[in-house]
Amino acid sequence: MSWLGKIFGGAFGFLMGGPLGAILGASLGHQFDVGIDHSVTDESLGPGDAHRVQMAFFTATFSVMGHIAKADGRVSEAEINMAKQIMTQLALSEAMRTAAINLFQQGKSNDFPLDDVLDQFRQECHRRTNLIRMFLEIQLQSALADGQLHAIEDHLLLHICHRLGISRFEYERIKLQVNAQQRFYSHQQQSQYPAPKKGNLSDAYAILGLTSDASDSDIKKAYRRLISQHHPDKLVAKGLPEEMMTLAKEKTQRIRKAYETITEARKSGR
C-alpha cells in the first residue's frame, strides 16, 4: 500500500492542516487526530516533504477539478465522466475513490476557498514545478472534457496559474499541448490507417510544442525534455501520489507516440 493509501486506511494521524487539511478531513467523513501513529508527527513532515505533497496533490486535484467544472454554472455529464475516468485510471481503493468524489463535490460549493487551497498547494510543492505543471494539465484535461473551454473556465484557469506562479505564456503553451494531445489521442483510437493524416501530424508537432519547420535536433530536444518532465518515477519521487503514476505513464506514452509519428513522417518524406 502506498503512503497516501495508508492515510486513507487510517494508519497515520492527520498531518497537513490548513485549508487542504480541512477539506481532506471533511472528505473522509471524520477528522484525524495528529499523532495517532507517534512515529510520524506534524513536526517531522514540513512543507515540501514528499508525503505532505502527496496529500496536497490529491486533495487539490479533485477539489479544484470540481470548482472548475462548476465555473460555467453547471457541471456537464462529460466533466463528471472525465472525473470518474481519472478515478478509474488511478485504480483507487474504495475509500480513496469516495474521498475523491467528496473532494469534487466540495469544490463545487460556493464557499470553496480556492485561493487558500492554491496558496497552500504551491507552498507544499516547494518549487516542484513539474508537479505544478502536471496539476494544471489534469485541470485542463478535465475542463476540455466537453469538447470546449468556456471563457469563464479559461479565465479561472488563468487565475489558478497566477496563484501557482505560472505565466500566461506558459499557460497558453500548455493549453495548446493538452488540446493537441486530446485530438491526437482521439484520432489514434479511431484511425485504422498507419499513415498519419495532415491534421494528426500537426497535433503531433503541437504536443511537442513545435511546428513542422522545427529541425530534427529541436524535435529530439523537445521530446527528451517532455519525457523528463513527465517521467513517472521522477514525479513520484517529488511527491506525486503513486496512485497517479498511471496518468504520468499515459502522458509519456502519448508524447512518445507523437514523436514517433513525426520521425516516421520525416523518414517517408511526408
PDB file of C-alpha atoms in Angstrom:
ATOM      1  CA  MET A   1       0.000   0.000   0.000  1.00  0.00           C
ATOM      2  CA  SER A   2       1.312   3.475  -0.844  1.00  0.00           C
ATOM      3  CA  TRP A   3       1.899   6.066   1.877  1.00  0.00           C
ATOM      4  CA  LEU A   4      -1.166   8.000   0.723  1.00  0.00           C
ATOM      5  CA  GLY A   5      -3.191   4.799   0.786  1.00  0.00           C
ATOM      6  CA  LYS A   6      -2.172   4.251   4.411  1.00  0.00           C
ATOM      7  CA  ILE A   7      -3.565   7.675   5.315  1.00  0.00           C
ATOM      8  CA  PHE A   8      -6.919   6.760   3.819  1.00  0.00           C
ATOM      9  CA  GLY A   9      -6.715   3.482   5.683  1.00  0.00           C
ATOM     10  CA  GLY A  10      -6.304   5.402   8.929  1.00  0.00           C
ATOM     11  CA  ALA A  11      -2.773   4.196   9.647  1.00  0.00           C
ATOM     12  CA  PHE A  12      -1.422   7.696  10.288  1.00  0.00           C
ATOM     13  CA  GLY A  13      -2.539  10.823  12.051  1.00  0.00           C
ATOM     14  CA  PHE A  14      -3.734  13.829  10.073  1.00  0.00           C
ATOM     15  CA  LEU A  15      -0.556  15.734   9.316  1.00  0.00           C
ATOM     16  CA  MET A  16      -1.202  18.608   6.937  1.00  0.00           C
ATOM     17  CA  GLY A  17      -3.513  21.202   8.472  1.00  0.00           C
ATOM     18  CA  GLY A  18      -4.587  24.406   6.734  1.00  0.00           C
ATOM     19  CA  PRO A  19      -7.412  24.615   4.176  1.00  0.00           C
ATOM     20  CA  LEU A  20      -6.222  21.475   2.356  1.00  0.00           C
ATOM     21  CA  GLY A  21      -6.218  19.533   5.615  1.00  0.00           C
ATOM     22  CA  ALA A  22      -9.705  20.726   6.498  1.00  0.00           C
ATOM     23  CA  ILE A  23     -11.048  19.817   3.044  1.00  0.00           C
ATOM     24  CA  LEU A  24      -9.426  16.376   3.068  1.00  0.00           C
ATOM     25  CA  GLY A  25     -10.626  15.695   6.609  1.00  0.00           C
ATOM     26  CA  ALA A  26     -14.186  16.616   5.642  1.00  0.00           C
ATOM     27  CA  SER A  27     -14.000  14.411   2.542  1.00  0.00           C
ATOM     28  CA  LEU A  28     -13.135  11.419   4.720  1.00  0.00           C
ATOM     29  CA  GLY A  29     -16.158  11.987   6.910  1.00  0.00           C
ATOM     30  CA  HIS A  30     -14.129  12.435  10.075  1.00  0.00           C
ATOM     31  CA  GLN A  31     -11.184  14.399  11.431  1.00  0.00           C
ATOM     32  CA  PHE A  32      -7.879  12.738  12.168  1.00  0.00           C
ATOM     33  CA  ASP A  33      -6.096  13.467  15.441  1.00  0.00           C
ATOM     34  CA  VAL A  34      -2.466  14.394  14.918  1.00  0.00           C
ATOM     35  CA  GLY A  35      -0.216  11.672  16.257  1.00  0.00           C
ATOM     36  CA  ILE A  36      -2.396   8.547  16.038  1.00  0.00           C
ATOM     37  CA  ASP A  37       0.858   6.988  14.940  1.00  0.00           C
ATOM     38  CA  HIS A  38       3.501   8.713  17.063  1.00  0.00           C
ATOM     39  CA  SER A  39       6.287   7.603  14.717  1.00  0.00           C
ATOM     40  CA  VAL A  40       5.077  10.254  12.284  1.00  0.00           C
ATOM     41  CA  THR A  41       4.357  13.734  13.607  1.00  0.00           C
ATOM     42  CA  ASP A  42       3.450  17.093  12.158  1.00  0.00           C
ATOM     43  CA  GLU A  43       6.880  18.390  13.151  1.00  0.00           C
ATOM     44  CA  SER A  44       8.670  15.640  11.192  1.00  0.00           C
ATOM     45  CA  LEU A  45       6.824  16.453   7.963  1.00  0.00           C
ATOM     46  CA  GLY A  46       7.323  20.073   6.982  1.00  0.00           C
ATOM     47  CA  PRO A  47       6.108  21.840   3.817  1.00  0.00           C
ATOM     48  CA  GLY A  48       7.846  20.301   0.825  1.00  0.00           C
ATOM     49  CA  ASP A  49       8.026  16.814   2.332  1.00  0.00           C
ATOM     50  CA  ALA A  50       7.025  14.255  -0.302  1.00  0.00           C
ATOM     51  CA  HIS A  51       4.357  12.683   1.940  1.00  0.00           C
ATOM     52  CA  ARG A  52       2.661  16.021   2.563  1.00  0.00           C
ATOM     53  CA  VAL A  53       2.911  16.829  -1.145  1.00  0.00           C
ATOM     54  CA  GLN A  54       1.089  13.576  -1.924  1.00  0.00           C
ATOM     55  CA  MET A  55      -1.808  14.602   0.323  1.00  0.00           C
ATOM     56  CA  ALA A  56      -1.822  18.138  -1.056  1.00  0.00           C
ATOM     57  CA  PHE A  57      -1.734  16.998  -4.694  1.00  0.00           C
ATOM     58  CA  PHE A  58      -4.583  14.518  -4.283  1.00  0.00           C
ATOM     59  CA  THR A  59      -6.733  16.969  -2.313  1.00  0.00           C
ATOM     60  CA  ALA A  60      -6.149  19.957  -4.597  1.00  0.00           C
ATOM     61  CA  THR A  61      -6.550  17.923  -7.805  1.00  0.00           C
ATOM     62  CA  PHE A  62     -10.085  16.692  -7.192  1.00  0.00           C
ATOM     63  CA  SER A  63     -11.446  19.688  -5.264  1.00  0.00           C
ATOM     64  CA  VAL A  64     -10.196  22.245  -7.821  1.00  0.00           C
ATOM     65  CA  MET A  65     -11.461  19.979 -10.613  1.00  0.00           C
ATOM     66  CA  GLY A  66     -14.943  20.230  -9.107  1.00  0.00           C
ATOM     67  CA  HIS A  67     -14.614  24.003  -8.763  1.00  0.00           C
ATOM     68  CA  ILE A  68     -13.653  24.470 -12.418  1.00  0.00           C
ATOM     69  CA  ALA A  69     -16.425  22.143 -13.571  1.00  0.00           C
ATOM     70  CA  LYS A  70     -18.978  24.348 -11.781  1.00  0.00           C
ATOM     71  CA  ALA A  71     -17.445  27.606 -13.078  1.00  0.00           C
ATOM     72  CA  ASP A  72     -19.793  27.941 -16.070  1.00  0.00           C
ATOM     73  CA  GLY A  73     -22.855  27.429 -13.900  1.00  0.00           C
ATOM     74  CA  ARG A  74     -23.400  23.706 -14.400  1.00  0.00           C
ATOM     75  CA  VAL A  75     -21.370  20.532 -14.282  1.00  0.00           C
ATOM     76  CA  SER A  76     -21.707  18.706 -17.604  1.00  0.00           C
ATOM     77  CA  GLU A  77     -22.052  14.954 -17.913  1.00  0.00           C
ATOM     78  CA  ALA A  78     -18.755  14.921 -19.830  1.00  0.00           C
ATOM     79  CA  GLU A  79     -16.952  16.629 -16.929  1.00  0.00           C
ATOM     80  CA  ILE A  80     -18.414  14.172 -14.426  1.00  0.00           C
ATOM     81  CA  ASN A  81     -17.403  11.264 -16.655  1.00  0.00           C
ATOM     82  CA  MET A  82     -13.887  12.684 -17.013  1.00  0.00           C
ATOM     83  CA  ALA A  83     -13.521  12.881 -13.228  1.00  0.00           C
ATOM     84  CA  LYS A  84     -14.775   9.288 -12.922  1.00  0.00           C
ATOM     85  CA  GLN A  85     -12.460   8.205 -15.731  1.00  0.00           C
ATOM     86  CA  ILE A  86      -9.452   9.659 -13.924  1.00  0.00           C
ATOM     87  CA  MET A  87     -10.517   7.911 -10.710  1.00  0.00           C
ATOM     88  CA  THR A  88     -10.855   4.628 -12.627  1.00  0.00           C
ATOM     89  CA  GLN A  89      -7.438   5.072 -14.269  1.00  0.00           C
ATOM     90  CA  LEU A  90      -5.913   5.537 -10.821  1.00  0.00           C
ATOM     91  CA  ALA A  91      -7.429   2.251  -9.596  1.00  0.00           C
ATOM     92  CA  LEU A  92      -8.288   3.950  -6.313  1.00  0.00           C
ATOM     93  CA  SER A  93      -9.335   1.942  -3.306  1.00  0.00           C
ATOM     94  CA  GLU A  94     -12.977   2.292  -2.276  1.00  0.00           C
ATOM     95  CA  ALA A  95     -12.030   4.720   0.495  1.00  0.00           C
ATOM     96  CA  MET A  96      -9.876   6.858  -1.789  1.00  0.00           C
ATOM     97  CA  ARG A  97     -12.499   6.920  -4.553  1.00  0.00           C
ATOM     98  CA  THR A  98     -15.152   8.010  -2.049  1.00  0.00           C
ATOM     99  CA  ALA A  99     -12.813  10.733  -0.812  1.00  0.00           C
ATOM    100  CA  ALA A 100     -12.091  11.892  -4.375  1.00  0.00           C
ATOM    101  CA  ILE A 101     -15.829  12.159  -5.125  1.00  0.00           C
ATOM    102  CA  ASN A 102     -16.373  14.090  -1.900  1.00  0.00           C
ATOM    103  CA  LEU A 103     -13.484  16.425  -2.762  1.00  0.00           C
ATOM    104  CA  PHE A 104     -15.020  17.051  -6.199  1.00  0.00           C
ATOM    105  CA  GLN A 105     -18.344  17.878  -4.525  1.00  0.00           C
ATOM    106  CA  GLN A 106     -16.674  20.238  -2.043  1.00  0.00           C
ATOM    107  CA  GLY A 107     -15.010  22.085  -4.901  1.00  0.00           C
ATOM    108  CA  LYS A 108     -18.452  22.825  -6.363  1.00  0.00           C
ATOM    109  CA  SER A 109     -19.627  24.633  -3.225  1.00  0.00           C
ATOM    110  CA  ASN A 110     -19.989  28.417  -3.334  1.00  0.00           C
ATOM    111  CA  ASP A 111     -17.743  28.911  -0.307  1.00  0.00           C
ATOM    112  CA  PHE A 112     -14.856  26.799  -1.638  1.00  0.00           C
ATOM    113  CA  PRO A 113     -11.632  28.635  -0.569  1.00  0.00           C
ATOM    114  CA  LEU A 114      -9.892  28.417  -3.958  1.00  0.00           C
ATOM    115  CA  ASP A 115      -7.114  30.932  -3.326  1.00  0.00           C
ATOM    116  CA  ASP A 116      -6.277  29.479   0.096  1.00  0.00           C
ATOM    117  CA  VAL A 117      -6.159  25.969  -1.388  1.00  0.00           C
ATOM    118  CA  LEU A 118      -3.896  27.077  -4.247  1.00  0.00           C
ATOM    119  CA  ASP A 119      -1.589  29.050  -1.958  1.00  0.00           C
ATOM    120  CA  GLN A 120      -1.108  26.085   0.365  1.00  0.00           C
ATOM    121  CA  PHE A 121      -0.693  23.674  -2.561  1.00  0.00           C
ATOM    122  CA  ARG A 122       2.046  25.886  -4.019  1.00  0.00           C
ATOM    123  CA  GLN A 123       3.756  26.073  -0.626  1.00  0.00           C
ATOM    124  CA  GLU A 124       3.597  22.317  -0.117  1.00  0.00           C
ATOM    125  CA  CYS A 125       5.030  21.664  -3.602  1.00  0.00           C
ATOM    126  CA  HIS A 126       8.059  23.755  -2.630  1.00  0.00           C
ATOM    127  CA  ARG A 127       9.349  24.638  -6.129  1.00  0.00           C
ATOM    128  CA  ARG A 128       8.455  21.282  -7.650  1.00  0.00           C
ATOM    129  CA  THR A 129       7.490  22.955 -10.934  1.00  0.00           C
ATOM    130  CA  ASN A 130       6.908  19.697 -12.821  1.00  0.00           C
ATOM    131  CA  LEU A 131       4.293  18.674 -10.246  1.00  0.00           C
ATOM    132  CA  ILE A 132       2.521  22.019 -10.560  1.00  0.00           C
ATOM    133  CA  ARG A 133       2.555  21.658 -14.330  1.00  0.00           C
ATOM    134  CA  MET A 134       1.096  18.131 -14.034  1.00  0.00           C
ATOM    135  CA  PHE A 135      -1.650  19.528 -11.801  1.00  0.00           C
ATOM    136  CA  LEU A 136      -2.502  22.180 -14.397  1.00  0.00           C
ATOM    137  CA  GLU A 137      -2.522  19.628 -17.240  1.00  0.00           C
ATOM    138  CA  ILE A 138      -5.026  17.474 -15.340  1.00  0.00           C
ATOM    139  CA  GLN A 139      -7.269  20.514 -14.737  1.00  0.00           C
ATOM    140  CA  LEU A 140      -7.131  21.469 -18.415  1.00  0.00           C
ATOM    141  CA  GLN A 141      -7.839  17.900 -19.493  1.00  0.00           C
ATOM    142  CA  SER A 142     -10.911  17.868 -17.275  1.00  0.00           C
ATOM    143  CA  ALA A 143     -12.121  21.311 -18.400  1.00  0.00           C
ATOM    144  CA  LEU A 144     -11.830  20.250 -22.053  1.00  0.00           C
ATOM    145  CA  ALA A 145     -13.806  17.060 -21.461  1.00  0.00           C
ATOM    146  CA  ASP A 146     -16.933  18.504 -23.094  1.00  0.00           C
ATOM    147  CA  GLY A 147     -15.004  19.472 -26.217  1.00  0.00           C
ATOM    148  CA  GLN A 148     -14.586  23.161 -25.485  1.00  0.00           C
ATOM    149  CA  LEU A 149     -13.028  25.509 -22.968  1.00  0.00           C
ATOM    150  CA  HIS A 150     -15.636  28.061 -21.895  1.00  0.00           C
ATOM    151  CA  ALA A 151     -14.474  31.656 -21.422  1.00  0.00           C
ATOM    152  CA  ILE A 152     -15.248  31.602 -17.697  1.00  0.00           C
ATOM    153  CA  GLU A 153     -13.246  28.365 -17.290  1.00  0.00           C
ATOM    154  CA  ASP A 154     -10.356  29.869 -19.242  1.00  0.00           C
ATOM    155  CA  HIS A 155     -10.439  32.954 -17.002  1.00  0.00           C
ATOM    156  CA  LEU A 156     -10.493  30.787 -13.880  1.00  0.00           C
ATOM    157  CA  LEU A 157      -7.586  28.676 -15.109  1.00  0.00           C
ATOM    158  CA  LEU A 158      -5.595  31.840 -15.760  1.00  0.00           C
ATOM    159  CA  HIS A 159      -6.313  32.909 -12.178  1.00  0.00           C
ATOM    160  CA  ILE A 160      -5.144  29.498 -10.947  1.00  0.00           C
ATOM    161  CA  CYS A 161      -1.929  29.907 -12.938  1.00  0.00           C
ATOM    162  CA  HIS A 162      -1.356  33.324 -11.365  1.00  0.00           C
ATOM    163  CA  ARG A 163      -1.674  31.866  -7.854  1.00  0.00           C
ATOM    164  CA  LEU A 164       0.666  28.990  -8.735  1.00  0.00           C
ATOM    165  CA  GLY A 165       3.314  31.167 -10.374  1.00  0.00           C
ATOM    166  CA  ILE A 166       2.686  30.050 -13.962  1.00  0.00           C
ATOM    167  CA  SER A 167       2.955  32.787 -16.585  1.00  0.00           C
ATOM    168  CA  ARG A 168       0.209  33.433 -19.127  1.00  0.00           C
ATOM    169  CA  PHE A 169       2.642  32.490 -21.916  1.00  0.00           C
ATOM    170  CA  GLU A 170       3.337  29.116 -20.282  1.00  0.00           C
ATOM    171  CA  TYR A 171      -0.384  28.564 -19.682  1.00  0.00           C
ATOM    172  CA  GLU A 172      -1.220  29.191 -23.340  1.00  0.00           C
ATOM    173  CA  ARG A 173       1.571  26.826 -24.392  1.00  0.00           C
ATOM    174  CA  ILE A 174       0.359  24.047 -22.076  1.00  0.00           C
ATOM    175  CA  LYS A 175      -3.229  24.613 -23.237  1.00  0.00           C
ATOM    176  CA  LEU A 176      -2.212  24.136 -26.880  1.00  0.00           C
ATOM    177  CA  GLN A 177      -0.332  20.956 -25.986  1.00  0.00           C
ATOM    178  CA  VAL A 178      -3.216  19.463 -23.978  1.00  0.00           C
ATOM    179  CA  ASN A 179      -5.692  20.324 -26.755  1.00  0.00           C
ATOM    180  CA  ALA A 180      -3.453  18.714 -29.370  1.00  0.00           C
ATOM    181  CA  GLN A 181      -2.869  15.697 -27.141  1.00  0.00           C
ATOM    182  CA  GLN A 182      -6.596  15.031 -26.801  1.00  0.00           C
ATOM    183  CA  ARG A 183      -7.205  15.395 -30.550  1.00  0.00           C
ATOM    184  CA  PHE A 184      -4.194  13.214 -31.365  1.00  0.00           C
ATOM    185  CA  TYR A 185      -5.231  10.507 -28.915  1.00  0.00           C
ATOM    186  CA  SER A 186      -8.796  10.517 -30.229  1.00  0.00           C
ATOM    187  CA  HIS A 187      -7.510  10.136 -33.793  1.00  0.00           C
ATOM    188  CA  GLN A 188      -5.178   7.307 -32.799  1.00  0.00           C
ATOM    189  CA  GLN A 189      -8.092   5.409 -31.267  1.00  0.00           C
ATOM    190  CA  GLN A 190     -10.321   5.873 -34.316  1.00  0.00           C
ATOM    191  CA  SER A 191      -7.834   5.592 -37.173  1.00  0.00           C
ATOM    192  CA  GLN A 192      -7.332   2.277 -38.965  1.00  0.00           C
ATOM    193  CA  TYR A 193      -4.637   3.691 -41.225  1.00  0.00           C
ATOM    194  CA  PRO A 194      -0.912   3.591 -40.404  1.00  0.00           C
ATOM    195  CA  ALA A 195      -0.108   6.767 -42.341  1.00  0.00           C
ATOM    196  CA  PRO A 196      -0.666   9.950 -40.281  1.00  0.00           C
ATOM    197  CA  LYS A 197      -3.039  12.490 -41.775  1.00  0.00           C
ATOM    198  CA  LYS A 198      -2.005  16.137 -42.027  1.00  0.00           C
ATOM    199  CA  GLY A 199      -4.095  17.278 -39.055  1.00  0.00           C
ATOM    200  CA  ASN A 200      -2.865  14.434 -36.918  1.00  0.00           C
ATOM    201  CA  LEU A 201       0.748  15.262 -37.797  1.00  0.00           C
ATOM    202  CA  SER A 202       0.161  18.923 -36.874  1.00  0.00           C
ATOM    203  CA  ASP A 203      -1.153  17.806 -33.496  1.00  0.00           C
ATOM    204  CA  ALA A 204       1.924  15.624 -33.016  1.00  0.00           C
ATOM    205  CA  TYR A 205       4.134  18.686 -33.501  1.00  0.00           C
ATOM    206  CA  ALA A 206       1.915  20.735 -31.155  1.00  0.00           C
ATOM    207  CA  ILE A 207       2.230  18.085 -28.430  1.00  0.00           C
ATOM    208  CA  LEU A 208       5.995  18.691 -28.504  1.00  0.00           C
ATOM    209  CA  GLY A 209       5.379  22.455 -28.526  1.00  0.00           C
ATOM    210  CA  LEU A 210       6.773  22.787 -32.056  1.00  0.00           C
ATOM    211  CA  THR A 211       5.715  23.430 -35.641  1.00  0.00           C
ATOM    212  CA  SER A 212       6.534  21.472 -38.775  1.00  0.00           C
ATOM    213  CA  ASP A 213       9.512  23.722 -39.633  1.00  0.00           C
ATOM    214  CA  ALA A 214      11.397  22.612 -36.496  1.00  0.00           C
ATOM    215  CA  SER A 215      14.766  20.972 -37.048  1.00  0.00           C
ATOM    216  CA  ASP A 216      15.389  17.316 -36.236  1.00  0.00           C
ATOM    217  CA  SER A 217      17.626  18.471 -33.390  1.00  0.00           C
ATOM    218  CA  ASP A 218      14.912  20.688 -31.894  1.00  0.00           C
ATOM    219  CA  ILE A 219      12.390  17.861 -32.150  1.00  0.00           C
ATOM    220  CA  LYS A 220      14.668  15.476 -30.284  1.00  0.00           C
ATOM    221  CA  LYS A 221      15.415  18.078 -27.578  1.00  0.00           C
ATOM    222  CA  ALA A 222      11.718  18.873 -27.071  1.00  0.00           C
ATOM    223  CA  TYR A 223      10.865  15.187 -26.868  1.00  0.00           C
ATOM    224  CA  ARG A 224      13.564  14.444 -24.294  1.00  0.00           C
ATOM    225  CA  ARG A 225      12.585  17.485 -22.200  1.00  0.00           C
ATOM    226  CA  LEU A 226       8.897  16.498 -22.105  1.00  0.00           C
ATOM    227  CA  ILE A 227       9.684  12.851 -21.317  1.00  0.00           C
ATOM    228  CA  SER A 228      11.884  14.013 -18.444  1.00  0.00           C
ATOM    229  CA  GLN A 229       9.169  16.374 -17.138  1.00  0.00           C
ATOM    230  CA  HIS A 230       6.536  13.632 -17.141  1.00  0.00           C
ATOM    231  CA  HIS A 231       8.691  10.675 -16.105  1.00  0.00           C
ATOM    232  CA  PRO A 232       6.507   8.767 -13.590  1.00  0.00           C
ATOM    233  CA  ASP A 233       9.345   7.721 -11.267  1.00  0.00           C
ATOM    234  CA  LYS A 234      10.740  11.261 -11.114  1.00  0.00           C
ATOM    235  CA  LEU A 235       7.317  12.740 -10.386  1.00  0.00           C
ATOM    236  CA  VAL A 236       6.583  10.196  -7.660  1.00  0.00           C
ATOM    237  CA  ALA A 237       9.977  10.912  -6.093  1.00  0.00           C
ATOM    238  CA  LYS A 238       8.955  14.575  -5.936  1.00  0.00           C
ATOM    239  CA  GLY A 239       5.598  13.855  -4.329  1.00  0.00           C
ATOM    240  CA  LEU A 240       3.158  12.695  -6.985  1.00  0.00           C
ATOM    241  CA  PRO A 241       0.894  10.112  -5.313  1.00  0.00           C
ATOM    242  CA  GLU A 242       1.834   6.629  -6.502  1.00  0.00           C
ATOM    243  CA  GLU A 243      -1.806   6.104  -7.481  1.00  0.00           C
ATOM    244  CA  MET A 244      -1.354   8.862 -10.071  1.00  0.00           C
ATOM    245  CA  MET A 245       1.575   7.191 -11.817  1.00  0.00           C
ATOM    246  CA  THR A 246      -0.924   5.840 -14.352  1.00  0.00           C
ATOM    247  CA  LEU A 247      -1.680   9.356 -15.572  1.00  0.00           C
ATOM    248  CA  ALA A 248       2.010  10.182 -15.864  1.00  0.00           C
ATOM    249  CA  LYS A 249       2.668   6.949 -17.787  1.00  0.00           C
ATOM    250  CA  GLU A 250      -0.201   7.706 -20.155  1.00  0.00           C
ATOM    251  CA  LYS A 251       1.194  11.178 -20.850  1.00  0.00           C
ATOM    252  CA  THR A 252       4.675   9.833 -21.597  1.00  0.00           C
ATOM    253  CA  GLN A 253       3.127   7.249 -23.949  1.00  0.00           C
ATOM    254  CA  ARG A 254       1.285   9.971 -25.852  1.00  0.00           C
ATOM    255  CA  ILE A 255       4.418  12.116 -26.054  1.00  0.00           C
ATOM    256  CA  ARG A 256       6.398   9.120 -27.332  1.00  0.00           C
ATOM    257  CA  LYS A 257       3.711   8.291 -29.910  1.00  0.00           C
ATOM    258  CA  ALA A 258       3.685  11.899 -31.149  1.00  0.00           C
ATOM    259  CA  TYR A 259       7.479  11.821 -31.520  1.00  0.00           C
ATOM    260  CA  GLU A 260       7.319   8.507 -33.403  1.00  0.00           C
ATOM    261  CA  THR A 261       4.616   9.896 -35.710  1.00  0.00           C
ATOM    262  CA  ILE A 262       6.828  12.864 -36.578  1.00  0.00           C
ATOM    263  CA  THR A 263      10.003  10.835 -37.144  1.00  0.00           C
ATOM    264  CA  GLU A 264       8.173   8.286 -39.289  1.00  0.00           C
ATOM    265  CA  ALA A 265       6.615  11.055 -41.392  1.00  0.00           C
ATOM    266  CA  ARG A 266      10.016  12.684 -41.917  1.00  0.00           C
ATOM    267  CA  LYS A 267      11.646   9.413 -42.929  1.00  0.00           C
ATOM    268  CA  SER A 268       8.963   8.808 -45.539  1.00  0.00           C
ATOM    269  CA  GLY A 269       9.150  12.391 -46.794  1.00  0.00           C
ATOM    270  CA  ARG A 270       5.612  13.368 -45.806  1.00  0.00           C
TER     271      ARG A 270
END
